[in-house]
Structure formats: structure tokens, C-alpha cells
N, CA, C and O atoms as a Tinker XYZ file with bonds, in Angstrom:
   200  protein
     1  N     28.650000  231.791000 -151.620000    73     2
     2  CA    27.358000  232.517000 -150.884000    64     1     3
     3  C     27.751000  233.918000 -149.818000    63     2     4     5
     4  O     27.320000  235.052000 -150.031000    81     3
     5  N     28.472000  233.618000 -148.888000    73     3     6
     6  CA    28.901000  234.706000 -148.295000    64     5     7
     7  C     29.390000  236.299000 -148.815000    63     6     8     9
     8  O     29.509000  237.307000 -148.118000    81     7
     9  N     29.641000  236.121000 -150.398000    73     7    10
    10  CA    29.696000  236.850000 -151.084000    64     9    11
    11  C     29.118000  237.739000 -151.599000    63    10    12    13
    12  O     29.515000  238.894000 -151.752000    81    11
    13  N     27.841000  237.139000 -152.000000    73    11    14
    14  CA    26.187000  238.206000 -152.114000    64    13    15
    15  C     25.826000  238.330000 -150.987000    63    14    16    17
    16  O     25.047000  239.264000 -151.177000    81    15
    17  N     25.747000  238.086000 -149.675000    73    15    18
    18  CA    25.426000  239.251000 -148.475000    64    17    19
    19  C     26.135000  240.130000 -148.373000    63    18    20    21
    20  O     25.690000  241.021000 -147.650000    81    19
    21  N     27.389000  240.358000 -148.917000    73    19    22
    22  CA    28.644000  241.366000 -148.820000    64    21    23
    23  C     28.094000  242.674000 -149.379000    63    22    24    25
    24  O     27.953000  243.820000 -148.954000    81    23
    25  N     27.748000  241.765000 -150.948000    73    23    26
    26  CA    27.119000  242.736000 -152.061000    64    25    27
    27  C     26.148000  243.794000 -151.381000    63    26    28    29
    28  O     26.204000  245.011000 -151.209000    81    27
    29  N     24.953000  242.491000 -150.975000    73    27    30
    30  CA    23.490000  243.324000 -150.496000    64    29    31
    31  C     24.114000  244.457000 -149.087000    63    30    32    33
    32  O     23.876000  245.664000 -149.073000    81    31
    33  N     24.626000  243.995000 -148.400000    73    31    34
    34  CA    25.240000  245.081000 -147.141000    64    33    35
    35  C     25.530000  246.369000 -147.854000    63    34    36    37
    36  O     24.826000  247.355000 -147.633000    81    35
    37  N     26.654000  246.414000 -148.801000    73    35    38
    38  CA    27.197000  247.043000 -149.151000    64    37    39
    39  C     26.764000  248.028000 -149.939000    63    38    40    41
    40  O     27.282000  249.141000 -150.029000    81    39
    41  N     25.537000  247.525000 -150.683000    73    39    42
    42  CA    24.254000  248.156000 -151.451000    64    41    43
    43  C     23.565000  249.076000 -150.538000    63    42    44    45
    44  O     23.285000  250.231000 -150.857000    81    43
    45  N     23.193000  248.357000 -148.977000    73    43    46
    46  CA    22.050000  249.083000 -148.289000    64    45    47
    47  C     22.921000  250.055000 -147.721000    63    46    48    49
    48  O     22.487000  251.207000 -147.744000    81    47
    49  N     23.908000  249.896000 -147.279000    73    47    50
    50  CA    24.892000  251.288000 -146.354000    64    49    51
    51  C     24.594000  252.183000 -147.258000    63    50    52    53
    52  O     23.846000  253.119000 -146.976000    81    51
    53  N     25.192000  252.014000 -148.616000    73    51    54
    54  CA    25.650000  253.161000 -149.356000    64    53    55
    55  C     23.865000  254.025000 -150.219000    63    54    56    57
    56  O     23.641000  255.147000 -150.673000    81    55
    57  N     23.051000  252.840000 -150.072000    73    55    58
    58  CA    21.811000  253.790000 -150.210000    64    57    59
    59  C     21.180000  254.987000 -148.856000    63    58    60    61
    60  O     20.645000  256.090000 -148.964000    81    59
    61  N     21.598000  254.032000 -147.455000    73    59    62
    62  CA    21.257000  254.976000 -146.152000    64    61    63
    63  C     21.604000  256.026000 -146.713000    63    62    64    65
    64  O     20.889000  256.867000 -147.256000    81    63
    65  N     23.471000  255.983000 -146.514000    73    63    66
    66  CA    24.275000  257.081000 -146.846000    64    65    67
    67  C     24.267000  258.237000 -147.827000    63    66    68    69
    68  O     24.725000  259.337000 -147.520000    81    67
    69  N     23.806000  258.004000 -148.865000    73    67    70
    70  CA    23.009000  258.711000 -149.810000    64    69    71
    71  C     21.518000  259.257000 -149.281000    63    70    72    73
    72  O     21.106000  260.405000 -149.451000    81    71
    73  N     20.866000  258.277000 -148.662000    73    71    74
    74  CA    19.604000  259.060000 -148.447000    64    73    75
    75  C     19.896000  259.633000 -146.979000    63    74    76    77
    76  O     19.828000  260.862000 -146.974000    81    75
    77  N     20.086000  259.285000 -146.206000    73    75    78
    78  CA    20.857000  260.538000 -145.373000    64    77    79
    79  C     21.903000  261.983000 -145.514000    63    78    80    81
    80  O     21.834000  262.879000 -144.672000    81    79
    81  N     22.709000  262.038000 -146.512000    73    79    82
    82  CA    23.439000  262.952000 -146.886000    64    81    83
    83  C     22.211000  263.986000 -147.793000    63    82    84    85
    84  O     21.914000  265.133000 -147.457000    81    83
    85  N     21.653000  263.267000 -148.939000    73    83    86
    86  CA    20.728000  264.387000 -149.224000    64    85    87
    87  C     19.739000  264.836000 -148.558000    63    86    88    89
    88  O     19.295000  265.970000 -148.734000    81    87
    89  N     19.199000  263.881000 -147.587000    73    87    90
    90  CA    18.274000  265.076000 -146.176000    64    89    91
    91  C     18.875000  266.060000 -146.014000    63    90    92    93
    92  O     18.613000  267.214000 -146.354000    81    91
    93  N     19.608000  265.694000 -145.552000    73    91    94
    94  CA    20.708000  266.965000 -145.030000    64    93    95
    95  C     21.329000  268.259000 -145.870000    63    94    96    97
    96  O     21.657000  269.351000 -145.406000    81    95
    97  N     21.399000  267.736000 -147.448000    73    95    98
    98  CA    21.501000  269.131000 -147.613000    64    97    99
    99  C     20.408000  269.760000 -147.905000    63    98   100   101
   100  O     20.405000  270.988000 -147.823000    81    99
   101  N     19.179000  269.018000 -148.330000    73    99   102
   102  CA    18.751000  270.106000 -148.659000    64   101   103
   103  C     17.854000  270.626000 -147.398000    63   102   104   105
   104  O     17.301000  271.696000 -147.655000    81   103
   105  N     17.600000  270.148000 -146.182000    73   103   106
   106  CA    17.445000  270.856000 -145.010000    64   105   107
   107  C     18.535000  271.804000 -144.916000    63   106   108   109
   108  O     18.086000  272.783000 -144.321000    81   107
   109  N     20.028000  272.026000 -145.285000    73   107   110
   110  CA    20.485000  273.008000 -145.318000    64   109   111
   111  C     20.579000  273.978000 -145.648000    63   110   112   113
   112  O     20.605000  275.003000 -144.967000    81   111
   113  N     20.701000  273.777000 -147.539000    73   111   114
   114  CA    20.334000  274.341000 -148.331000    64   113   115
   115  C     18.982000  275.334000 -148.015000    63   114   116   117
   116  O     19.125000  276.551000 -148.139000    81   115
   117  N     17.728000  274.798000 -147.621000    73   115   118
   118  CA    16.412000  275.689000 -147.091000    64   117   119
   119  C     16.883000  276.351000 -146.338000    63   118   120   121
   120  O     16.559000  277.538000 -146.379000    81   119
   121  N     17.661000  275.997000 -145.514000    73   119   122
   122  CA    17.628000  277.231000 -144.431000    64   121   123
   123  C     18.352000  278.431000 -144.514000    63   122   124   125
   124  O     18.216000  279.481000 -143.886000    81   123
   125  N     19.260000  278.055000 -145.520000    73   123   126
   126  CA    20.379000  279.096000 -146.053000    64   125   127
   127  C     19.688000  280.042000 -146.872000    63   126   128   129
   128  O     20.053000  281.194000 -147.106000    81   127
   129  N     18.683000  279.478000 -147.278000    73   127   130
   130  CA    18.022000  280.575000 -148.235000    64   129   131
   131  C     16.755000  281.469000 -147.615000    63   130   132   133
   132  O     16.364000  282.634000 -147.695000    81   131
   133  N     16.286000  280.055000 -146.853000    73   131   134
   134  CA    15.400000  281.430000 -145.655000    64   133   135
   135  C     16.436000  282.679000 -145.580000    63   134   136   137
   136  O     16.226000  283.726000 -146.191000    81   135
   137  N     17.345000  282.501000 -144.931000    73   135   138
   138  CA    18.123000  283.374000 -144.621000    64   137   139
   139  C     18.123000  284.292000 -145.843000    63   138   140   141
   140  O     17.477000  285.332000 -145.969000    81   139
   141  N     18.866000  283.792000 -146.627000    73   139   142
   142  CA    19.183000  284.982000 -147.555000    64   141   143
   143  C     18.107000  285.785000 -148.202000    63   142   144   145
   144  O     18.235000  286.893000 -148.724000    81   143
   145  N     16.728000  284.863000 -148.059000    73   143   146
   146  CA    15.679000  285.696000 -148.757000    64   145   147
   147  C     15.016000  286.914000 -147.402000    63   146   148   149
   148  O     14.789000  288.121000 -147.481000    81   147
   149  N     14.901000  286.170000 -146.514000    73   147   150
   150  CA    14.689000  287.080000 -145.751000    64   149   151
   151  C     15.727000  288.204000 -145.529000    63   150   152   153
   152  O     14.979000  289.135000 -145.230000    81   151
   153  N     16.550000  288.528000 -145.502000    73   151   154
   154  CA    17.536000  289.370000 -144.830000    64   153   155
   155  C     17.202000  290.625000 -145.829000    63   154   156   157
   156  O     16.909000  290.429000 -147.009000    81   155
   157  N     17.272000  291.890000 -145.268000    73   155   158
   158  CA    17.245000  293.271000 -145.704000    64   157   159
   159  C     18.290000  294.100000 -145.438000    63   158   160   161
   160  O     18.919000  294.396000 -144.423000    81   159
   161  N     18.349000  294.567000 -147.188000    73   159   162
   162  CA    19.362000  295.369000 -147.636000    64   161   163
   163  C     20.726000  294.587000 -148.433000    63   162   164   165
   164  O     21.859000  294.821000 -148.855000    81   163
   165  N     20.002000  293.810000 -148.334000    73   163   166
   166  CA    21.730000  292.744000 -148.769000    64   165   167
   167  C     22.033000  293.310000 -150.542000    63   166   168   169
   168  O     21.302000  294.108000 -151.128000    81   167
   169  N     22.824000  292.896000 -150.917000    73   167   170
   170  CA    23.141000  292.897000 -152.756000    64   169   171
   171  C     22.467000  291.519000 -153.153000    63   170   172   173
   172  O     21.668000  291.501000 -154.090000    81   171
   173  N     22.721000  290.580000 -152.583000    73   171   174
   174  CA    22.178000  289.178000 -152.838000    64   173   175
   175  C     20.579000  289.483000 -153.197000    63   174   176   177
   176  O     20.025000  288.870000 -154.109000    81   175
   177  N     19.788000  290.634000 -152.278000    73   175   178
   178  CA    18.377000  290.611000 -152.801000    64   177   179
   179  C     18.434000  291.426000 -153.762000    63   178   180   181
   180  O     17.997000  290.593000 -154.555000    81   179
   181  N     18.621000  292.533000 -154.548000    73   179   182
   182  CA    19.228000  293.168000 -155.281000    64   181   183
   183  C     19.374000  292.105000 -156.588000    63   182   184   185
   184  O     18.434000  292.051000 -157.381000    81   183
   185  N     20.945000  290.995000 -156.866000    73   183   186
   186  CA    20.250000  290.682000 -157.135000    64   185   187
   187  C     19.086000  289.398000 -158.191000    63   186   188   189
   188  O     19.005000  289.062000 -159.373000    81   187
   189  N     18.345000  289.034000 -156.833000    73   187   190
   190  CA    17.261000  287.633000 -156.683000    64   189   191
   191  C     16.583000  288.911000 -157.496000    63   190   192   193
   192  O     17.258000  288.918000 -158.525000    81   191
   193  N     15.747000  289.861000 -157.598000    73   191   194
   194  CA    14.969000  290.330000 -158.091000    64   193   195
   195  C     14.951000  291.238000 -159.527000    63   194   196   197
   196  O     13.970000  291.658000 -160.141000    81   195
   197  N     16.316000  291.379000 -159.820000    73   195   198
   198  CA    16.593000  292.269000 -161.034000    64   197   199
   199  C     16.165000  291.487000 -162.197000    63   198   200
   200  O     16.271000  291.957000 -163.330000    81   199
């Protein structure tokens, strides 16, 4: 019976870690995309508009 609770606890921990990691990844990539889009005269700007 104790093993059942360990599996549930492991599932909960994995879920929390996954959600937190995805939220951090989305925020960081959004900030990087905003900076790259607003940068003037860069090579990346020419590539994205062609």
C-alpha cells in the first residue's frame, strides 16, 4: 500500500516539474523573440522578412 502512494507522489512531482519547465521555457523564448523582432538592422531581420 505504501508503494501506491510513492507512485502517486512521483507522478505529482513529475507533473509539477514538467509544467514549471514549460512555463519557464515559454517565457524565456517569448522574451528572446521580442528582442530579436525589435532589433534594428540585424541579419536575422532580413532573413525573417524574405
